[in-house]
Every structure is written in structure tokens, then in C-alpha cells.
């Protein structure tokens, strides 16, 4: 459930008409609903309330400081994957003791920053990384808490680009090598092995891969404890999908009971790294129609948002529902179009939707690209020298610009023309 709804044919975000935001903040604009963020976080947390747990919101999904602060206020930690994300998380007020650091390519400087911040743990993805974390920690006379991210070779049944738990993926440590590496970690001076970590993929719409993964992790946990390795945290990653179109992902309650049943009474703190399931349907991208273009074969609705703002349709052929911000009074009588909804970027791959039926819009109308809260702004770029969109957070009947629209000066910040080539 989210708080983007029509009232008298006007799309609202909570109590604010989306058209009002478009007029005042301009387009394209990402709009997040605070009430939805909170609701999704609480619904996700609910099944885990009865056990020892920590939610580390996977901030790559949407890392705006305002959004992060909403989660920090709810007691959330963060799953980070870079020094930049560490910087943002701390700036937003997330407790470093609730931060886990994932990712296959952590640089020494990033590892140092995380050791200095005394984060909860590193999710180590290779033998080489384990050695580097050890060395950096020894230099600082620290002990870095770590989990090994294991690769259980479970098929998450999702888009191949966002599947991570298969042997052929670059992520994690082969489950068969885990025990050996934990034994090495145990005797390293700069390492304290305290956790097991796993993340098998994103936008999962079935529970069975989660069930299978957690039972594998449970067996590893038992083995490690028998070996005298004191595992306190079991990080099951993120990955629960959301409905974009026809998908029917299980609700968080079913996800929660699946994880808890598969783990059955192991005395361990469960860490969860949800991203999309919390923010995906809590945000939209609003855009203005620039032109309607009719060719012999097709109708194009050209809008001012493009693949640089929301790359998911181009990159994954992802479906995003597109709705008029102001709906025709009588939908039944309105003229419907089957159109490609495309942006201004100079690539045929720049589309937000293809062959989509929508009420015929006219230039100047606003459209809402739904479910754009996750991997929307956070994956946006400046391609074609397009300033990145602004981000707005709505709470009740108020809205706040939580990131200004970029200006042309932002586009060239840091660039210079060397004196030698000035003629
Ligand atoms: N933990 C780790 C280690 C991850 O790599 C990810 C996502 C998550 C948690 C959060 O997964 P979620 O709960 O959001 O499924 N850009 C793609 C999705 C990439 C996901 C990357 N990792 C998309 O737009 O679909």
C-alpha cells in the first residue's frame, strides 16, 4: 500500500497534488512519500519484532539524505557499498554501529574510512579482501568485525543482471571454501569473524530461493560454532520484490516467517538489507509531456524525463506504470493511444515505456512514472549533459525539495581547459 492516489481525478502524494509539485519544483522530479517510507519500513520490520534483529536499509536503492534520515529516525542501519555511501549514511545520522559494508571491490582508503568509523561489520567477498582488511586493521591497531559473504549457488529466478547468488556471479565466496577461510580469519590479528552474510539477488518474487539459502546458512552457522567460531550475526541480505506490473511477490509477513522458520531457533542476531521493497513504491518520477509525434508506424509521447533519470526500462526492460497526473474526467470517453513514451536522449534505447496504452496527453500535461523510488535517482546520470532531476519529500500536506535540481554549473564542476591547449 502506498500514498499516491487520485482524488477528483488529480493524482496526490499524501495530501499534496502532484501537479502542484511539478509546477513549483519543475520537472522531471522524483517525489517520495514519507508516510509510505515509514509504513513500508514498519511492515517489513513487523515479522522480525519478536526476534533479535537489525534492519540495514540498502541505501543504493535511494540514498537521498532526507530519505535516509526518515529511516535513521526509525532506528534503521544501512547496508553500504562504497566510501561515498558511508559518508552519506553518517551525514544522514545513521549510527555507524548499525552499518554493514558489502561489495566486491572495496579500496584500501574506503576500508580505512570504515574502520575509523567503527562500523558494525565488513561483508567480505574474497580472500584477497580479507587479507587487505586484516592489514589495514593491523596498521590501525584495530580489529575489524567481518562476515564472509557466501555464495550459496541458489537461483533467485530474477533478471540475470540482478542475480547475485549463482556460482557464475562475481559475488561472495564459494560456500565450499567458506569454512577454510573462516578458520584463517579466526587467527588473523586484525580480524574478528562475527557474522555470515549472503545476498542472492534482487526483485525476487518467490520465497523458495530465500528458504533454500537460509537453510544453507544455518548449516554453516552450526559448523562454525562447532569449530569454536563465535558467530553473532546472520545477514540474509535483501532482495524481496515489489509489484511493478503483474508480479505478485509475497508480502513481507510471508517473507519474514519463511526466514524465521528456516532459521528455527538459532541464537543469532538477524540482519536484513531490504532496499526496493521499502522505497520502490514510495516514490514516483513526474515528467512533462513535450511533444506528441506521429510516424507512419508509431506514436511517440516525448517527455522531459529520460534514461539518464530512470534507466531501468532501458537497462532491464523494466516495466513502470505510467499514469496521467490529471486524469480525464471521463476515462471511458477519452481517446486512448498506444504509444512509446520516450525521453529527449539521442538513443533509441531511451524509453520509459513501449507500446503502452494511455489516455492521449497533450504538450504541457504531466505524467507520473510509478514505482520509481528504488534505483531511480540513485542510478541517474548526466548523460547528454542533462542536469539531474530534483528530489522532493512529501509529508502530509507539506513538501520539501530534498535535492535541488542541478544547474549548468554543476555539469562542468571540476572540469578545466588546460592552459596548454588554449589557443
Ligand atoms: N544487499 C546487497 C548486498 C545488494 O547488493 C543489494 C542490491 C541489496 C542488499 C538490496 O536489494 P533489494 O532489496 O533492493 O532487492 N538496479 C537494479 C537492482 C540492483 C540491486 C543491487 N543490489 C534494479 O533497478 O532493479
XYZ file of C-alpha atoms and ligand atoms in Angstrom:
448
model
C 0.000 0.000 0.000
C 1.239 3.491 -0.836
C 0.010 7.053 -0.600
C -0.169 8.031 -4.268
C -3.846 8.187 -5.080
C -6.374 10.038 -7.192
C -8.807 12.427 -5.625
C -11.219 14.091 -8.063
C -9.032 12.837 -10.922
C -5.922 14.570 -9.531
C -3.011 12.379 -8.504
C -1.950 13.151 -4.956
C 1.124 12.240 -2.990
C -0.294 12.105 0.535
C -2.195 15.411 0.771
C -0.320 17.279 -1.933
C -1.414 17.348 -5.590
C 1.442 16.043 -7.737
C 0.671 18.763 -10.320
C 1.379 21.392 -7.670
C 4.816 19.895 -7.019
C 5.512 19.746 -10.761
C 4.615 23.409 -11.147
C 6.615 24.611 -8.171
C 9.662 22.310 -8.330
C 9.700 21.794 -12.088
C 10.061 18.507 -13.955
C 11.464 15.899 -14.104
C 11.085 15.431 -10.368
C 11.322 12.422 -8.074
C 8.655 12.570 -5.382
C 8.870 10.423 -2.256
C 6.098 9.923 0.274
C 7.360 9.988 3.842
C 4.277 8.184 5.150
C 4.831 5.384 2.621
C 8.523 5.077 3.502
C 7.605 4.754 7.170
C 4.779 2.363 6.518
C 6.873 0.076 4.322
C 9.706 0.070 6.837
C 7.363 -0.813 9.683
C 5.525 -3.510 7.720
C 8.848 -5.068 6.778
C 10.093 -4.954 10.371
C 6.913 -6.371 11.915
C 7.587 -10.124 11.489
C 11.054 -9.729 12.979
C 9.944 -7.789 16.074
C 9.861 -10.983 18.134
C 13.497 -11.865 17.454
C 16.850 -10.155 17.800
C 17.277 -8.298 14.511
C 18.702 -5.248 12.778
C 17.456 -3.701 9.560
C 20.255 -2.233 7.477
C 18.435 -0.378 4.707
C 20.263 -0.991 1.444
C 20.889 2.624 0.584
C 21.941 2.095 -3.019
C 18.210 1.891 -3.778
C 17.721 5.541 -2.812
C 20.392 7.409 -0.943
C 18.986 10.912 -0.591
C 19.882 12.343 2.824
C 16.274 13.239 3.592
C 15.098 9.712 2.835
C 17.957 8.206 4.855
C 17.014 10.413 7.788
C 13.480 9.017 7.762
C 14.976 5.550 8.232
C 17.551 6.703 10.797
C 14.639 8.093 12.823
C 13.045 4.635 12.733
C 16.233 3.053 14.083
C 17.466 1.698 10.773
C 21.071 0.945 9.987
C 22.497 0.871 6.476
C 23.949 -1.583 4.023
C 26.624 0.391 2.195
C 28.809 -0.456 -0.793
C 31.236 2.462 -1.036
C 33.043 5.191 0.852
C 30.540 7.607 -0.661
C 27.656 5.699 0.859
C 29.427 5.623 4.228
C 29.789 9.398 4.021
C 26.107 9.847 3.195
C 24.901 7.409 5.860
C 26.845 9.145 8.614
C 25.816 12.568 7.348
C 22.165 11.489 7.465
C 22.526 10.437 11.105
C 22.703 6.660 10.756
C 24.560 5.055 13.654
C 27.882 3.607 12.344
C 27.375 0.705 14.734
C 24.447 -0.259 12.507
C 26.348 -0.143 9.219
C 27.392 -3.202 7.224
C 29.689 -2.786 4.257
C 29.165 -5.062 1.225
C 30.693 -5.062 -2.261
C 33.359 -6.951 -4.189
C 35.762 -4.058 -4.769
C 36.476 -2.164 -1.571
C 39.529 0.083 -1.918
C 42.075 0.481 0.882
C 41.034 4.075 1.503
C 37.401 3.013 1.793
C 38.296 0.197 4.183
C 40.266 2.686 6.302
C 37.305 5.045 6.456
C 35.016 2.242 7.583
C 37.486 1.068 10.248
C 37.788 4.644 11.509
C 34.009 4.926 11.666
C 33.921 1.629 13.628
C 31.132 0.172 11.517
C 29.329 -2.971 12.649
C 30.966 -5.262 10.097
C 32.516 -5.742 6.693
C 30.814 -8.251 4.437
C 33.964 -9.675 2.895
C 33.643 -11.022 -0.622
C 37.037 -12.629 -1.360
C 40.207 -13.995 0.139
C 42.169 -11.012 -1.147
C 39.768 -8.602 0.500
C 40.023 -10.482 3.810
C 43.787 -10.044 3.735
C 43.524 -6.352 2.878
C 41.007 -5.668 5.659
C 43.323 -7.539 8.069
C 46.362 -5.488 7.061
C 44.543 -2.169 7.210
C 43.106 -3.029 10.636
C 46.530 -4.085 11.986
C 48.008 -0.752 10.830
C 45.362 0.996 12.865
C 45.759 -1.380 15.832
C 42.104 -2.264 15.375
C 40.148 -5.450 14.949
C 37.694 -5.323 12.087
C 34.481 -7.261 12.597
C 33.696 -9.246 9.491
C 31.218 -11.622 7.943
C 32.108 -13.655 4.898
C 29.590 -13.163 2.128
C 28.999 -16.675 0.949
C 27.749 -17.602 -2.464
C 25.287 -20.469 -1.946
C 24.710 -21.146 -5.663
C 20.952 -20.693 -5.407
C 18.953 -19.492 -8.401
C 16.959 -16.390 -7.394
C 14.864 -16.602 -10.585
C 15.184 -12.928 -11.402
C 16.690 -10.769 -14.181
C 20.238 -12.036 -14.888
C 21.762 -8.581 -14.287
C 20.468 -8.531 -10.724
C 21.048 -12.159 -9.786
C 24.000 -12.429 -7.404
C 23.845 -15.803 -5.648
C 24.847 -18.078 -8.505
C 28.296 -19.599 -8.862
C 28.749 -17.757 -12.133
C 28.207 -14.362 -10.458
C 31.107 -12.271 -9.199
C 29.723 -12.088 -5.673
C 30.671 -13.813 -2.463
C 32.836 -16.745 -1.529
C 32.075 -20.230 -2.750
C 30.196 -21.928 0.061
C 32.555 -24.914 -0.103
C 35.543 -22.633 0.658
C 33.875 -20.750 3.485
C 34.927 -22.946 6.411
C 38.592 -22.855 5.429
C 38.545 -19.097 5.122
C 36.741 -18.619 8.446
C 39.485 -20.680 10.120
C 42.115 -18.399 8.602
C 40.144 -15.302 9.585
C 39.912 -16.594 13.149
C 43.684 -16.392 13.617
C 44.222 -13.066 11.863
C 45.276 -10.297 14.260
C 43.170 -7.613 12.609
C 40.040 -9.665 12.083
C 37.150 -10.680 14.295
C 34.847 -13.051 12.381
C 31.420 -12.362 13.835
C 28.978 -12.966 11.017
C 27.776 -14.851 7.988
C 26.386 -12.875 5.076
C 24.555 -13.642 1.871
C 22.568 -11.783 -0.779
C 21.293 -13.806 -3.712
C 19.644 -11.195 -5.905
C 17.040 -8.522 -6.275
C 13.346 -8.338 -7.235
C 12.673 -11.919 -6.076
C 9.032 -12.871 -6.399
C 9.214 -16.333 -4.850
C 10.085 -17.476 -1.366
C 11.770 -20.775 -2.162
C 15.217 -19.290 -3.012
C 15.218 -17.450 0.335
C 14.223 -20.657 2.163
C 16.927 -22.649 0.455
C 19.572 -20.005 1.136
C 18.753 -19.624 4.810
C 18.912 -23.391 5.383
C 22.372 -23.428 3.791
C 23.446 -20.537 6.027
C 22.029 -22.297 9.063
C 24.158 -25.384 8.384
C 27.244 -23.203 8.017
C 26.393 -21.425 11.256
C 26.219 -24.754 13.105
C 29.518 -25.914 11.632
C 31.287 -22.670 12.508
C 30.042 -22.795 16.074
C 31.261 -26.370 16.398
C 34.649 -25.088 15.282
C 34.570 -22.519 18.065
C 33.983 -19.536 15.812
C 31.654 -17.200 17.616
C 29.127 -16.096 15.013
C 26.752 -13.441 16.344
C 25.187 -12.088 13.161
C 23.446 -13.744 10.278
C 22.909 -11.283 7.436
C 20.379 -12.574 4.913
C 20.717 -9.624 2.510
C 17.816 -8.019 0.706
C 16.014 -8.920 -2.475
C 12.289 -9.088 -1.793
C 10.466 -7.933 -4.920
C 7.619 -5.480 -5.405
C 4.660 -5.353 -7.789
C 5.587 -3.184 -10.775
C 3.065 -4.738 -13.123
C 1.569 -8.228 -12.914
C 4.064 -9.656 -10.420
C 2.685 -10.960 -7.165
C 5.629 -11.028 -4.774
C 4.980 -12.465 -1.326
C 4.163 -9.911 1.356
C 6.855 -9.065 3.944
C 4.932 -11.091 6.545
C 5.364 -14.286 4.467
C 8.992 -13.399 3.745
C 9.574 -12.889 7.464
C 8.041 -16.185 8.504
C 9.946 -18.038 5.791
C 13.267 -16.659 7.065
C 12.394 -17.279 10.697
C 11.143 -20.820 10.070
C 14.192 -21.745 8.020
C 16.454 -20.425 10.746
C 14.485 -22.088 13.544
C 15.638 -21.038 16.978
C 19.268 -20.368 16.215
C 20.528 -17.885 18.749
C 21.795 -15.232 16.389
C 21.012 -11.621 15.501
C 19.376 -11.486 12.082
C 20.465 -8.662 9.818
C 18.257 -7.703 6.863
C 19.236 -5.483 3.952
C 15.987 -4.517 2.223
C 16.109 -1.805 -0.411
C 13.499 -1.920 -3.142
C 10.674 -3.348 -1.027
C 10.806 -0.273 1.176
C 11.420 2.574 -1.256
C 10.313 1.231 -4.660
C 6.648 2.084 -4.411
C 7.245 5.051 -2.128
C 8.494 7.208 -4.986
C 7.435 8.359 -8.435
C 9.072 10.274 -11.239
C 6.901 13.069 -12.576
C 7.570 14.387 -16.042
C 6.059 16.869 -18.507
C 4.919 15.984 -21.996
C 6.894 17.985 -24.569
C 5.575 16.711 -27.903
C 3.372 14.104 -29.488
C 4.940 12.692 -32.606
C 3.093 10.507 -35.036
C 5.001 8.480 -37.601
C 3.594 6.009 -40.107
C 4.261 3.183 -37.677
C 4.108 4.588 -34.236
C 3.043 7.263 -31.854
C 5.682 8.751 -29.591
C 4.949 10.710 -26.467
C 8.110 12.714 -25.882
C 8.580 13.723 -22.269
C 11.230 15.667 -20.366
C 12.434 12.658 -18.323
C 14.836 10.240 -19.955
C 17.033 7.210 -19.434
C 19.520 9.401 -17.572
C 16.801 9.966 -14.949
C 15.366 6.441 -14.867
C 17.495 3.840 -16.604
C 15.547 0.744 -15.515
C 13.339 0.412 -18.625
C 16.358 0.762 -20.938
C 18.690 -1.405 -18.899
C 16.432 -4.218 -17.718
C 13.374 -3.758 -19.928
C 11.677 -2.999 -16.632
C 8.007 -2.130 -16.559
C 6.913 1.096 -14.858
C 3.255 2.015 -14.850
C 2.663 5.483 -16.304
C -0.330 7.498 -15.168
C -1.669 10.924 -16.071
C -1.160 13.334 -13.177
C -4.547 14.818 -14.034
C -6.874 12.106 -15.256
C -9.515 12.771 -17.924
C -12.868 13.340 -16.246
C -14.491 10.567 -18.192
C -11.901 7.879 -18.849
C -14.342 5.835 -20.916
C -14.846 8.716 -23.363
C -11.219 9.816 -23.535
C -9.131 8.995 -26.578
C -6.614 6.240 -25.870
C -3.231 5.958 -27.517
C -0.808 3.119 -27.845
C 2.476 4.937 -27.669
C 6.137 4.728 -26.837
C 6.884 7.119 -24.025
C 10.369 8.382 -24.704
C 12.836 10.972 -23.470
C 14.974 13.551 -25.272
C 18.188 11.480 -25.225
C 19.814 10.623 -28.521
C 19.472 6.853 -28.357
C 16.650 4.609 -29.461
C 17.135 2.802 -26.156
C 15.888 5.900 -24.379
C 12.352 4.978 -23.450
C 10.281 4.846 -20.293
C 7.644 2.570 -21.784
C 6.941 0.915 -25.102
C 3.620 0.240 -26.803
C 1.765 1.491 -23.784
C -1.899 2.355 -23.734
C -2.525 5.753 -22.166
C -5.157 8.462 -22.407
C -3.965 10.802 -25.162
C -1.955 13.548 -23.470
C -1.107 16.969 -24.862
C 2.040 19.025 -24.566
C 2.308 20.520 -21.103
C 0.489 17.650 -19.365
C 2.261 15.867 -16.545
C 2.736 12.101 -16.362
C 3.695 10.040 -13.322
C 6.120 7.166 -13.757
C 5.193 4.937 -10.848
C 7.385 2.721 -8.638
C 10.437 4.886 -9.294
C 11.603 5.215 -5.683
C 14.181 2.403 -5.896
C 17.118 2.537 -8.301
C 15.660 5.677 -9.852
C 17.547 8.803 -8.861
C 20.379 6.712 -7.402
C 21.163 5.332 -10.881
C 20.666 8.612 -12.691
C 23.428 10.290 -14.657
C 24.259 13.421 -16.580
C 24.273 11.723 -19.979
C 23.652 14.196 -22.805
C 24.656 16.909 -20.303
C 21.273 16.794 -18.689
C 21.205 18.255 -15.173
C 19.935 15.632 -12.757
C 16.347 15.939 -11.567
C 15.326 17.358 -8.245
C 14.017 15.225 -5.413
C 11.052 16.107 -3.242
C 9.899 14.577 0.027
C 6.230 14.894 0.911
C 4.937 14.655 4.422
C 1.219 15.216 4.983
C 0.248 18.466 3.299
C 3.821 19.752 3.017
C 6.573 19.089 0.563
C 10.293 19.768 0.693
C 12.916 19.856 -2.014
C 15.466 17.411 -0.574
C 17.794 17.777 -3.541
C 17.913 20.800 -5.782
C 17.723 20.319 -9.493
C 21.234 20.515 -10.893
C 22.187 23.607 -12.853
C 24.555 24.005 -15.794
C 27.430 25.000 -13.470
C 27.004 21.633 -11.715
C 27.580 19.935 -15.054
C 31.069 21.357 -15.511
C 32.128 21.451 -11.837
C 35.712 20.241 -11.568
C 36.392 20.430 -15.295
C 39.013 22.718 -16.756
C 40.588 23.520 -20.067
C 44.394 23.158 -19.698
C 46.278 26.369 -20.498
C 48.427 24.442 -22.999
C 45.518 23.849 -25.340
C 44.091 27.337 -25.221
C 44.998 28.993 -28.497
N 22.244 -6.175 -0.212
C 23.153 -6.244 -1.198
C 24.482 -6.760 -0.909
C 22.813 -5.840 -2.505
O 23.721 -5.915 -3.476
C 21.507 -5.336 -2.763
C 21.139 -4.912 -4.107
C 20.610 -5.258 -1.682
C 21.004 -5.698 -0.421
C 19.230 -4.716 -1.829
O 18.447 -5.481 -2.678
P 16.895 -5.143 -2.848
O 16.245 -5.374 -1.508
O 16.768 -3.730 -3.250
O 16.436 -6.083 -3.867
N 19.495 -1.672 -10.102
C 18.726 -2.882 -10.048
C 18.828 -3.582 -8.720
C 20.241 -3.866 -8.288
C 20.339 -4.499 -6.933
C 21.727 -4.486 -6.431
N 21.896 -4.996 -5.111
C 17.283 -2.553 -10.439
O 16.985 -1.408 -10.721
O 16.460 -3.455 -10.484
